[in-house]
Coordinates of C-alpha atoms and ligand atoms in Angstrom, one line a residue:
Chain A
X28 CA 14.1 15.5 6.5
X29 CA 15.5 12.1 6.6
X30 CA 13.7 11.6 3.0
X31 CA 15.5 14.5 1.5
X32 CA 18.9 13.4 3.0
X33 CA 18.4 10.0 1.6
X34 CA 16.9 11.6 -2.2
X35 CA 20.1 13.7 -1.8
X36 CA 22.2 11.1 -1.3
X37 CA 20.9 8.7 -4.1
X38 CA 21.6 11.5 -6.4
X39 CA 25.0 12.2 -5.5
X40 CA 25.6 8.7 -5.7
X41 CA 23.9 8.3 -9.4
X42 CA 26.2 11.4 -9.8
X43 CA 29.2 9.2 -9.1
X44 CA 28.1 6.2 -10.6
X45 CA 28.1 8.6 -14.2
X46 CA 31.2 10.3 -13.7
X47 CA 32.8 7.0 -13.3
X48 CA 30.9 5.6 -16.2
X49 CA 32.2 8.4 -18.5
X50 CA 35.5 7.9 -17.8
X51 CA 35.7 4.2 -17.8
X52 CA 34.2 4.5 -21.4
X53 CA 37.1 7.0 -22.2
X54 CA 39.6 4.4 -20.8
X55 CA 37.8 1.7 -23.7
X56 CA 38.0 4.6 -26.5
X57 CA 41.8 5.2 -26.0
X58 CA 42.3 1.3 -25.5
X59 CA 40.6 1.2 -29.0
X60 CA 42.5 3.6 -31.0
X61 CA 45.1 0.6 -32.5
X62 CA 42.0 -1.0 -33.8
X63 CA 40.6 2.2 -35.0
X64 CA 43.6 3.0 -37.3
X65 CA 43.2 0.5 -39.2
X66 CA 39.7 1.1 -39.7
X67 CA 39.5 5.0 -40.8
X68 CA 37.2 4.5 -43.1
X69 CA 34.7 4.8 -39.9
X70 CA 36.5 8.4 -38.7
X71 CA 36.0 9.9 -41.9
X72 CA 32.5 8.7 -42.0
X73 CA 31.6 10.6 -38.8
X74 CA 33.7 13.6 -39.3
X75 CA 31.7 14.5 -42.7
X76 CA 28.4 13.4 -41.0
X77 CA 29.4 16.1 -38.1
X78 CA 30.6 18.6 -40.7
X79 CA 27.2 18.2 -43.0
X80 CA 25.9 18.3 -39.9
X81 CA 26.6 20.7 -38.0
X82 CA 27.9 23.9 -41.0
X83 CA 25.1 25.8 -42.3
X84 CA 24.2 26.3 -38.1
X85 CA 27.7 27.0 -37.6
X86 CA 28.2 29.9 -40.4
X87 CA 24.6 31.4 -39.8
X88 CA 25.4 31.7 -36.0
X89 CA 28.3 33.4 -36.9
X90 CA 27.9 35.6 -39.2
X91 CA 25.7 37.5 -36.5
X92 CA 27.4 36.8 -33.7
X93 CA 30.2 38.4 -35.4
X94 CA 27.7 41.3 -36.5
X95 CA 26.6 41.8 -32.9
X96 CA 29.5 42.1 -31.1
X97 CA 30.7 44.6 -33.5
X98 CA 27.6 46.9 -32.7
X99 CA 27.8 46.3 -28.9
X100 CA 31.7 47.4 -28.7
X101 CA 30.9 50.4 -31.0
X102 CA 28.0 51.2 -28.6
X103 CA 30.1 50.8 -25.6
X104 CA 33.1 52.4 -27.0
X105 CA 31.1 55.6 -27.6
X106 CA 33.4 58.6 -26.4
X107 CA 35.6 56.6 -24.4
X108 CA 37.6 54.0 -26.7
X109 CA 38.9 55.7 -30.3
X110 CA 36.9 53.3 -32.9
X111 CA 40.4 52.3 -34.1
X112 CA 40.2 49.2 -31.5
X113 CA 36.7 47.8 -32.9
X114 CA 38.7 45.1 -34.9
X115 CA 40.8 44.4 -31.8
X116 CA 37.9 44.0 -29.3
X117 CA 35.5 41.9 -32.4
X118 CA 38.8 39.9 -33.1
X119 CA 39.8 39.6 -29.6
X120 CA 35.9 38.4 -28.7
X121 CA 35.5 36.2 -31.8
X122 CA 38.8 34.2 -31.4
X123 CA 39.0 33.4 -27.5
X124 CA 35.4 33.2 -26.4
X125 CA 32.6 33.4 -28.4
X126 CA 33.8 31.3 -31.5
X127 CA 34.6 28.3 -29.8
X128 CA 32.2 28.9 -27.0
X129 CA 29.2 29.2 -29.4
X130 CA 30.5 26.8 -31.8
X131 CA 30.4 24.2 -29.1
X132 CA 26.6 24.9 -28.5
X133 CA 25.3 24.8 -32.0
X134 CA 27.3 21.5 -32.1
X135 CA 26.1 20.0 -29.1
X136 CA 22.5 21.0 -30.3
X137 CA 23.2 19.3 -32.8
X138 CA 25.5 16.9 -33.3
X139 CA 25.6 15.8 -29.5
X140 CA 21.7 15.2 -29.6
X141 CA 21.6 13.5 -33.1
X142 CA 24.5 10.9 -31.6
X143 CA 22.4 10.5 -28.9
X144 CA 19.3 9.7 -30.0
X145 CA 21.0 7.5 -33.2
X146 CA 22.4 5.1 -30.2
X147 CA 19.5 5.4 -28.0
X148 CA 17.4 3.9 -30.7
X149 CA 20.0 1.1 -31.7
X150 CA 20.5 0.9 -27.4
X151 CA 16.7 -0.2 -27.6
X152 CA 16.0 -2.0 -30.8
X153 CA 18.6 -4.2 -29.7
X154 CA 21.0 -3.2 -32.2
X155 CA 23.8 -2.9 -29.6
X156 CA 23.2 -6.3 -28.3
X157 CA 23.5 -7.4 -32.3
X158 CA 26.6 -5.9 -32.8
X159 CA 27.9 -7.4 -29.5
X160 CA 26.3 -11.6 -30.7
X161 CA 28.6 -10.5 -34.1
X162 CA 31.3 -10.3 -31.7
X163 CA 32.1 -6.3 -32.4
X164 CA 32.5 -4.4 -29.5
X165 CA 30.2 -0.9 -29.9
X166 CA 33.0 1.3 -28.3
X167 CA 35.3 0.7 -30.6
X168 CA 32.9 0.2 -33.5
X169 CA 30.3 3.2 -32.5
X170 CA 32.3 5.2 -29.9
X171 CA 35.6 5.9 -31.1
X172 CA 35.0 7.0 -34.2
X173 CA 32.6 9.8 -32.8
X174 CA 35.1 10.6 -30.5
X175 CA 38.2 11.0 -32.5
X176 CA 35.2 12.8 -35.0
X177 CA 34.7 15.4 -32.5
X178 CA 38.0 16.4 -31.2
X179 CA 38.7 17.3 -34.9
X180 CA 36.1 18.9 -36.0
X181 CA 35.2 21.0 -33.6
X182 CA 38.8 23.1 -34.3
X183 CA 37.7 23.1 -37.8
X184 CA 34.5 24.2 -37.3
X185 CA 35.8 27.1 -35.0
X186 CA 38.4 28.1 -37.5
X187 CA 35.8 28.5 -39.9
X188 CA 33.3 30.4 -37.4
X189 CA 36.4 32.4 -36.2
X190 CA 36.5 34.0 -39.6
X191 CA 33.4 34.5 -40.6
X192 CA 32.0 35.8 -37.3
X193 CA 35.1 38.5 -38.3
X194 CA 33.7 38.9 -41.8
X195 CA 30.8 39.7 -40.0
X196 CA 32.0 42.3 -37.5
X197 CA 33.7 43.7 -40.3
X198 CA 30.7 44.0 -42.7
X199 CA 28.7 45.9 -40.0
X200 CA 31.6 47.8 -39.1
X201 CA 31.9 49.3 -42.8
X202 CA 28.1 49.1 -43.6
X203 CA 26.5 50.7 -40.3
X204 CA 29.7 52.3 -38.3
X205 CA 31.0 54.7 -40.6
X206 CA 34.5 52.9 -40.0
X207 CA 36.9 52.4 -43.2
X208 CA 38.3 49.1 -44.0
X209 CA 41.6 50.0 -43.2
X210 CA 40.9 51.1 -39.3
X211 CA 39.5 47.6 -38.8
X212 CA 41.8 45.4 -39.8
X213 CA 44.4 47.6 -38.8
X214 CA 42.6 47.2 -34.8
X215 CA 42.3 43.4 -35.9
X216 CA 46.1 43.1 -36.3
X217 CA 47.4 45.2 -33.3
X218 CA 46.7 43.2 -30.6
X219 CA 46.4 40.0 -32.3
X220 CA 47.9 37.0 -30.6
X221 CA 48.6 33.9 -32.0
X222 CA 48.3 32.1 -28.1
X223 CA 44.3 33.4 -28.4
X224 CA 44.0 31.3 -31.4
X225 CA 45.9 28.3 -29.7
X226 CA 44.1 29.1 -26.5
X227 CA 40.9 28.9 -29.0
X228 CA 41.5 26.0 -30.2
X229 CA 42.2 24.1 -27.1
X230 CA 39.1 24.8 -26.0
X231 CA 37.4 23.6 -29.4
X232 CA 39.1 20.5 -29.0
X233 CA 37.8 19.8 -25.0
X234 CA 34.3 20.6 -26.7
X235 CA 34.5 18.2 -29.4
X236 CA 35.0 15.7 -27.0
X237 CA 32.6 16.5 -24.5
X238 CA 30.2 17.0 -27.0
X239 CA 30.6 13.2 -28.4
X240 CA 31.4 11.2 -25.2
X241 CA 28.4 12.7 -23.7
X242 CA 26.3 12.1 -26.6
X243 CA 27.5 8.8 -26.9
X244 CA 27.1 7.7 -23.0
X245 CA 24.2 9.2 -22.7
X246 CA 22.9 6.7 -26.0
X247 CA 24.1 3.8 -24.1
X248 CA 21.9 4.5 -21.2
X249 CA 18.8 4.7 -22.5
X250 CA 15.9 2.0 -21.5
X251 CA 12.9 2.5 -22.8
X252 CA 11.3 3.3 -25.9
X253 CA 11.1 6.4 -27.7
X254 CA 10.5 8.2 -24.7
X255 CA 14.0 6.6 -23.4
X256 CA 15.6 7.8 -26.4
X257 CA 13.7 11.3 -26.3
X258 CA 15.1 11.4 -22.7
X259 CA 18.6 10.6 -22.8
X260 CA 18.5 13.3 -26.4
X261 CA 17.8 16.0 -24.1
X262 CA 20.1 15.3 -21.4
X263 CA 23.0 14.7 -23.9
X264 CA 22.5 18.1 -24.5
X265 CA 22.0 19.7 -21.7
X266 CA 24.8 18.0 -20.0
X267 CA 27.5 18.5 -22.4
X268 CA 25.8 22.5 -22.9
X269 CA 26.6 22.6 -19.3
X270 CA 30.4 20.5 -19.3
X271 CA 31.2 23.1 -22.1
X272 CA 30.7 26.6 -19.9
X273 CA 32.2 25.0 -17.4
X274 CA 35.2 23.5 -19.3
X275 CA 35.2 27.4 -20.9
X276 CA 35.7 28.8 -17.4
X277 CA 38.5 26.1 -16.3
X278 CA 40.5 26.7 -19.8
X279 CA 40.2 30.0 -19.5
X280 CA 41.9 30.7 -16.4
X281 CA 44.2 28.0 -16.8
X282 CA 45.5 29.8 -20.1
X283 CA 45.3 33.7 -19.2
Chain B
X12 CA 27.8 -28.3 -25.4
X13 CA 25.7 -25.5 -22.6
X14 CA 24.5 -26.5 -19.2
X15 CA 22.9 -24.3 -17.4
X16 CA 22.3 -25.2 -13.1
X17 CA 20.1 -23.3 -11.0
X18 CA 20.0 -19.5 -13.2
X19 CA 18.0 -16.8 -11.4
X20 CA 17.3 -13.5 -13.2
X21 CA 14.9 -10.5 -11.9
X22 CA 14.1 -7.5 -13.2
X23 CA 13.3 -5.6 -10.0
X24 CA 9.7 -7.5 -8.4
X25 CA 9.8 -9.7 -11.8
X26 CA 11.3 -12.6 -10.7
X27 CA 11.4 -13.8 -14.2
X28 CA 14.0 -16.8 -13.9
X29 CA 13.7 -19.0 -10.8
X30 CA 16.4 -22.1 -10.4
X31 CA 16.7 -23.1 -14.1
X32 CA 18.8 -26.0 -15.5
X33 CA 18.8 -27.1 -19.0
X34 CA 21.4 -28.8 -21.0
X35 CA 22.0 -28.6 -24.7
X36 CA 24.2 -31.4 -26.2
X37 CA 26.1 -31.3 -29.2
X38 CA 24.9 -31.1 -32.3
X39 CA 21.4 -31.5 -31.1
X40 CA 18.5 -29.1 -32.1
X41 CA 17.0 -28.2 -28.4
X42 CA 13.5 -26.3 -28.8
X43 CA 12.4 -24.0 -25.7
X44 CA 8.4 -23.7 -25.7
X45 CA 6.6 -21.5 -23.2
X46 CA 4.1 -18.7 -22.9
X47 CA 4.9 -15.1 -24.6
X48 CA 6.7 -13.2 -21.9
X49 CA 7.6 -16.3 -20.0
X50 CA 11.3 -15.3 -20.1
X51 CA 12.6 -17.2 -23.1
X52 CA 14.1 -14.8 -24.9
X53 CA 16.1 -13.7 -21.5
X54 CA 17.2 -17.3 -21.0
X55 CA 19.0 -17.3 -24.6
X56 CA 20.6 -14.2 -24.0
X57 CA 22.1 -15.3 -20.9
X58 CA 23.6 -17.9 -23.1
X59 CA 26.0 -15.3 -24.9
X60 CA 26.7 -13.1 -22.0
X61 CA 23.8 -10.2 -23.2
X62 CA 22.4 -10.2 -19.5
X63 CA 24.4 -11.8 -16.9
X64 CA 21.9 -13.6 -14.3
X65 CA 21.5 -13.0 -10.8
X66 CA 22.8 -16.3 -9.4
X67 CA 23.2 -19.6 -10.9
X68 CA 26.3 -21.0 -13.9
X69 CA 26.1 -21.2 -17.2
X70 CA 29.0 -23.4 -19.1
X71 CA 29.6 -23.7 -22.6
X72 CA 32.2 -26.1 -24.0
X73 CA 33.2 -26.3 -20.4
X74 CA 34.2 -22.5 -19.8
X75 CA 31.7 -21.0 -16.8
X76 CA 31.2 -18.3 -18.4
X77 CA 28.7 -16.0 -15.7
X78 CA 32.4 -14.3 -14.5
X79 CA 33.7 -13.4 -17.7
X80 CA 35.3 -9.6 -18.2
X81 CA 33.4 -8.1 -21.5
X82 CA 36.8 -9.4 -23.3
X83 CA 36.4 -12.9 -22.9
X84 CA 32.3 -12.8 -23.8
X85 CA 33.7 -11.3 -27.2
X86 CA 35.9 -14.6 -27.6
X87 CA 32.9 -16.6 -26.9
X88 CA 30.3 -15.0 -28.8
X89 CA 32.3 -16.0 -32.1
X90 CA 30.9 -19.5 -31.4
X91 CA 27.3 -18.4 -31.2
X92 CA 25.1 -16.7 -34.3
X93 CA 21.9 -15.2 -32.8
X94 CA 18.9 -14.3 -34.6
X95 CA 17.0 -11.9 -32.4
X96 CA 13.4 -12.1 -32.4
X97 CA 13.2 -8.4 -33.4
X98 CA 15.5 -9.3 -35.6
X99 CA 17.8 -6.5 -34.6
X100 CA 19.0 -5.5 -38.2
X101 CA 21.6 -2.5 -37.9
X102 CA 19.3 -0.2 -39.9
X103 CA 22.6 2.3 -41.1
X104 CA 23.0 -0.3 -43.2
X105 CA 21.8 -2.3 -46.1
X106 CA 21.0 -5.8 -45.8
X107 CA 24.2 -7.1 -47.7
X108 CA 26.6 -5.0 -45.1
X109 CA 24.4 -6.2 -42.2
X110 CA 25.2 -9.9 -43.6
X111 CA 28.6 -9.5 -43.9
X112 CA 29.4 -7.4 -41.3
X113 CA 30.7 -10.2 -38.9
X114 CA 33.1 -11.2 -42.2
X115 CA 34.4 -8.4 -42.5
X116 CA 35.8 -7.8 -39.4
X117 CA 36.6 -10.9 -38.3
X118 CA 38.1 -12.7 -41.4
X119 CA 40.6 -11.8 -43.8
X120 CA 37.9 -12.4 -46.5
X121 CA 38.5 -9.6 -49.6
X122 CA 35.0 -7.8 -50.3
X123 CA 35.0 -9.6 -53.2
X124 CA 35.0 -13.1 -51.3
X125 CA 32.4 -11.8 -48.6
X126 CA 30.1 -10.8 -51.3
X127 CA 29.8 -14.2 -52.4
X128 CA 29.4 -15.7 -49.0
X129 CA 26.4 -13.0 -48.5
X130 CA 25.2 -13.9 -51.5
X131 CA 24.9 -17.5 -50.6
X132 CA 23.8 -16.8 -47.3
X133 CA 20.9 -14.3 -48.7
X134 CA 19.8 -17.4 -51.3
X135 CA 19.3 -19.7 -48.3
X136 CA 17.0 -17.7 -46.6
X137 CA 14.6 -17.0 -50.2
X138 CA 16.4 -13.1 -50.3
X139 CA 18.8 -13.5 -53.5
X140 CA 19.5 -10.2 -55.2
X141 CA 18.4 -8.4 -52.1
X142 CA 21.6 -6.8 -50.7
X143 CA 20.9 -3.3 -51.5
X144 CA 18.0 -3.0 -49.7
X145 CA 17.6 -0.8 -46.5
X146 CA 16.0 -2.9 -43.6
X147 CA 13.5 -0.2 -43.6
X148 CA 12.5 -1.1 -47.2
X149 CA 11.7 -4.8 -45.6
X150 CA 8.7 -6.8 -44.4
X151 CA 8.8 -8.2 -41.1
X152 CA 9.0 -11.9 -42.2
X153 CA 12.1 -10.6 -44.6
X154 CA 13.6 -8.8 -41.5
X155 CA 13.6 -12.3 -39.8
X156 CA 15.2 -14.1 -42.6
X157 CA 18.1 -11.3 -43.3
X158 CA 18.7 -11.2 -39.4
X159 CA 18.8 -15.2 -39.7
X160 CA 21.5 -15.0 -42.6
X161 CA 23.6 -12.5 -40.3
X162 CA 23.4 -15.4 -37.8
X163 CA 24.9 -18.1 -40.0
X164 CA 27.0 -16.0 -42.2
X165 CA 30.2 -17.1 -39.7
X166 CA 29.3 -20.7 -39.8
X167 CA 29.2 -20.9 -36.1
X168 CA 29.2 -23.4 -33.6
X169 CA 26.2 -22.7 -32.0
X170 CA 23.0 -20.7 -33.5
X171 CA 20.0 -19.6 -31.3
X172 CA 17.2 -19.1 -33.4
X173 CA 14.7 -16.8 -30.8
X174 CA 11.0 -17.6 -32.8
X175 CA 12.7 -17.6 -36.6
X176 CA 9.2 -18.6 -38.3
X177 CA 7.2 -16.4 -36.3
X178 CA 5.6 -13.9 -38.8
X179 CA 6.3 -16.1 -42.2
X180 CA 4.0 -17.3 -43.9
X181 CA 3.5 -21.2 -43.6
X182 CA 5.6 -21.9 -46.8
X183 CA 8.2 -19.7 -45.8
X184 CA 8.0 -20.9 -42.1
X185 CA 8.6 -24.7 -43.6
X186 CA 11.4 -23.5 -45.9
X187 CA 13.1 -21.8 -42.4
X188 CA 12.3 -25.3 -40.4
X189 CA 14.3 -27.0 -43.3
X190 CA 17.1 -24.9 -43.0
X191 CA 17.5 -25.1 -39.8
X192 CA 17.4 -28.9 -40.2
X193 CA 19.9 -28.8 -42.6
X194 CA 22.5 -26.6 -41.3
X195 CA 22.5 -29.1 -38.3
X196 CA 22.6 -32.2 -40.5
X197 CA 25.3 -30.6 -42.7
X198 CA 27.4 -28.5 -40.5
X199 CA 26.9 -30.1 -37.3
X200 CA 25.5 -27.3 -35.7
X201 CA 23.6 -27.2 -32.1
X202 CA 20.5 -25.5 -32.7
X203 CA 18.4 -23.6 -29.8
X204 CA 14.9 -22.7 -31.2
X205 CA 12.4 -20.5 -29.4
X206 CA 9.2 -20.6 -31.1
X207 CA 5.7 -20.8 -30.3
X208 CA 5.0 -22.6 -33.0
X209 CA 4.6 -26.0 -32.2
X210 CA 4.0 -28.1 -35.7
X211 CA 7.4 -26.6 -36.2
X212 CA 9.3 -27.7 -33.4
X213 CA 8.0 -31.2 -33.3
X214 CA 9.3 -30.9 -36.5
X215 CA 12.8 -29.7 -36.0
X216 CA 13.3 -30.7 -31.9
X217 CA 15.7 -33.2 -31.1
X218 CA 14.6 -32.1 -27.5
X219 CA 12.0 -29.8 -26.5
X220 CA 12.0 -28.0 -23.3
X221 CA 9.1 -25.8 -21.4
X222 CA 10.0 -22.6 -19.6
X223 CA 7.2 -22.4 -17.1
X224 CA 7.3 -19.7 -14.2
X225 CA 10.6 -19.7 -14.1
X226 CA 11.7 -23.4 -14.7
X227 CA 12.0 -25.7 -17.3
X228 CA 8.9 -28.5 -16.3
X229 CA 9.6 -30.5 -19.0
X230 CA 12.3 -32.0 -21.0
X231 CA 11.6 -34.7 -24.0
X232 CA 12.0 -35.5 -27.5
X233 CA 9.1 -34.1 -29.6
X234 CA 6.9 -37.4 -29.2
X235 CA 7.5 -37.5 -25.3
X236 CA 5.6 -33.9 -25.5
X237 CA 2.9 -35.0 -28.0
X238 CA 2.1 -37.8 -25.9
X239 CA 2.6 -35.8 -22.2
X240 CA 0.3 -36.3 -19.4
X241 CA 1.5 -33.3 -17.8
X242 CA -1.6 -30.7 -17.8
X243 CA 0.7 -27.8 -18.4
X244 CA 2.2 -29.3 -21.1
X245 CA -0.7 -30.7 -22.7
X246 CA -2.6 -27.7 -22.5
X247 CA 0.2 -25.7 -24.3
X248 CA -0.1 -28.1 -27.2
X249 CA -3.7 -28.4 -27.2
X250 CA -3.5 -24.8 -27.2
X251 CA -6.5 -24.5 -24.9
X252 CA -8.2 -21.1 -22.7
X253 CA -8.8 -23.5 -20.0
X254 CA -6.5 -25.3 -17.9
X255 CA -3.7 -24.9 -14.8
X256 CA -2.4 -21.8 -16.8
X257 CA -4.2 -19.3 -16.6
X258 CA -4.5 -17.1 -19.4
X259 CA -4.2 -13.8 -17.2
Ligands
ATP303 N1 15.6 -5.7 -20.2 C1 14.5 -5.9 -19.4 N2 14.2 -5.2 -18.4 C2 13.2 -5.4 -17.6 N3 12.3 -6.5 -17.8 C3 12.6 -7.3 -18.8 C4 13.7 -7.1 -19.7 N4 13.7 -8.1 -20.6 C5 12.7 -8.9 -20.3 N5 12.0 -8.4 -19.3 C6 10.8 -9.1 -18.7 O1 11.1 -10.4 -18.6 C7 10.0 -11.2 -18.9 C8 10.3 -12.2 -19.9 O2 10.6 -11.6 -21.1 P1 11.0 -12.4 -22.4 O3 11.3 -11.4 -23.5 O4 12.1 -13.3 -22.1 O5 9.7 -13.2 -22.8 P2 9.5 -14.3 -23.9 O6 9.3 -15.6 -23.2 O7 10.7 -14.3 -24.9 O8 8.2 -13.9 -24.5 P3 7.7 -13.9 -26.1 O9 7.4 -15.2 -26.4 O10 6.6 -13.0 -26.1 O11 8.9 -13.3 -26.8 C9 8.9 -10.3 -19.3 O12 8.0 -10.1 -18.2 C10 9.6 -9.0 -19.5 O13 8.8 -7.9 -19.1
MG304 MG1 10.9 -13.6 -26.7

């Protein structure tokens, strides 16, 4: 008994120990941003690596995601709902929650592992501790620009997915529904918000940079060898898979 | 100069440090001998604030530098060029940017002006023309001599040189021994040179110094340890199986 108290309390305190490190390495990023305009150059670099990245994942998931949702609110609109709403409840779906939401995942997957594991292994090859002799600080030099990377392109991303997951709720909807063209978008239009974009967005843009501070914490931690780096890979991802439903939950009813 | 009174460092039950003291003048070229895994490599990176020790002071050019805030080890590490015995190259990027890199964010040089200085660097170490390269595309013995460019492309005060001929071949190891002569001679640099290799540091040493369980046992120009009595000592030289160390 006294062993689990203790192994509880060790964890919570590792716990606390992380959720301080995070945000003391989010003070250093923001202290860093002066520095980091005047080196952009590094910014762009990461924000094409996460685009390359993370796109062909992003449009595949959507596409069907898009497709899917448009068969289960035909399905459960069956007698009840007139099929004139199908582009409401897709576009409704698409925009607010599963976009972002599922954009975030495939990026974490992704983007958050590969950041990860490319610090892990320069953690323990001593690559850091080389950058640091030169006199460059990695947060500035290695963190930043993944952060700043993140919180943009995760809106783009979701803009992207946004629109063709609706491309893809619409193709199903005229292929397989027996719905015409024009009773889709007009369902798309009726309800259509402009704060459930916004609200969308927001979200992407918490994501993005849970998706890179995480990854890039998580590198800094690792000890070890590849195993280390394997390790701290699959808790980048896990973690910020986790941070993002959560974050998802805490926008969401913050916004509606 | 460094002076270093009564370091400790453990890693957990590896109490690999115990009460060291070592001082490095000026301009002199101090070689560190001791057994692999003795805890050389750890005592040099204490020296630029990689791993901060458990007790004990370091001071370089009179700044104690074991309290410093991250900021202040940045400030000091522009006095120090390290090559890493792993040589550490950033392997993102090719060997010219890995040269440079220090230049170009810590001078106002133009590319055009660090290109030349990498270029010089690259021709000191036997590697002209090799910029372009990917660490990846490199020997072991060339990783070494790139990483040892990137450690004197800033012309610093001090460079720690953590086993620089280890993995060259003999001619190569000779050319690095002269180098390292030279930039001392020339530049007035203060050398610190881990090696195992002990025809080059009789060679180089101003001072050589043994790391032995923790300590430094022994402190003398390179004659002094020819000529030792001390059985540790000799028996490192001699390079003998038997002996007070035991070759566990
Ligand atoms: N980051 C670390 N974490 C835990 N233990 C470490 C760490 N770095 C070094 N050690 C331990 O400290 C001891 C000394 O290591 P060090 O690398 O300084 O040896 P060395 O004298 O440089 O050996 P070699 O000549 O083989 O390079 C070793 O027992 C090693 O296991
Ligand atoms: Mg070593």
């Amino acid at each position: 008994m006294a062993n689990l108290l203790a192994f509880i309390g060790r964890k919570f305190i590792s716990f606390i120990e992380h959720v301080g490190g995070v945000f003391v390495l989010l003070g250093r990023v923001l202290k860093s941003l002066p520095w980091l305009f005047g080196n952009l150059g590094l910014v762009v670099e990461q924000m094409s690596q996460m685009g390359v990245n993370s796109l062909p994942l992003v449009l595949i998931t959507s596409i069907f995601t898009g497709a899917v949702s448009a068969i289960q609110a035909a399905y459960q609109f069956q007698d009840f709902v007139p099929m004139r709403y199908l582009g409401t409840a897709v576009g409704k779906a698409v925009v607010i929650e599963l976009g972002p939401v599922l954009t975030a995942l495939v990026v974490a997957g992704r983007v958050g592992a590969s950041i990860a594991a490319e610090l892990g292994t320069m953690k323990v090859t001593e690559q850091l501790d080389a950058l640091k002799t030169l006199a460059i600080d990695p947060v500035p030099f290695l963190v930043s620009p993944r952060f700043i990377a993140g919180l943009a392109m995760l809106p783009i991303l979701t803009i992207m997915s946004d629109f063709i997951a609706i491309m893809g709720g619409y193709t199903v909807a005229l292929l397989f529904l027996d719905i015409t063209s024009n009773t889709f978008l007009s369902g798309l239009k009726m309800f259509f918000h402009f704060r459930d974009v916004i609200a969308g967005l927001v979200k992407a843009l918490v994501f993005g940079g849970i998706i890179s501070t995480i990854g890039c914490y998580q590198g800094f931690q690792t000890k070890g060898g590849a195993k280390g780096v394997g390790r701290s890979t699959t808790k980048a991802v896990v973690i910020s898979m986790v941070l993002i439903l959560i974050g998802d939950y805490v926008i969401a009813s913050l916004v509606f | 100069m460094i002076k270093i009174v009564d370091l400790h460092k453990s890693f957990g039950e590896n109490h690999v440090l115990n009460g060291l003291n070592l001082d490095v003048q000026r301009g002199e070229t101090m070689v560190i001998i001791g057994r692999s895994g003795c805890g050389k490599s750890v005592l040099v990176k204490h020296m630029i604030g990689l791993i901060r020790p458990d007790q004990g002071q370091i001071i370089v050019d009179g700044d104690e530098i074991t309290n410093h805030r991250e900021e202040e080890l940045f400030r000091l590490r522009r006095k120090f060029g390290m090559l890493f015995q792993s040589a550490a190259l950033l392997d993102s990027m090719t060997v010219g940017e890995n040269v440079g890199l220090g230049l170009r964010y810590h001078t106002s040089l133009d590319k055009e002006a660090i290109q030349e200085r990498v270029k010089s660097k690259l021709a000191l170490v036997g590697l002209s023309g090799m910029e372009c390269l990917e660490p990846a595309e490199l020997s072991g013995g060339m990783k070494k001599r790139v990483g040892l460019a990137r450690a004197i492309a800033m012309d610093p005060k001090y460079v720690i040189y953590d086993e620089p001929t280890t993995g060259l071949d003999p001619i190569m190891a000779d050319v690095i021994n002269e180098l390292i002569m030279r930039l001392q001679r020339e530049l007035s640099i203060t050398s610190i040179v881990v090696t195992h290799d002990i025809a080059s540091a009789t060679k180089i040493a101003d001072r050589i110094s043994m790391l032995h369980e923790g300590k430094i046992i022994f402190d003398g120009t390179a004659e002094d340890v020819l000529r030792s009595t001390n059985p540790i000592v000799e028996q490192f030289i001699k390079g003998s199986a038997t002996g007070p160390i035991k070759p566990v």
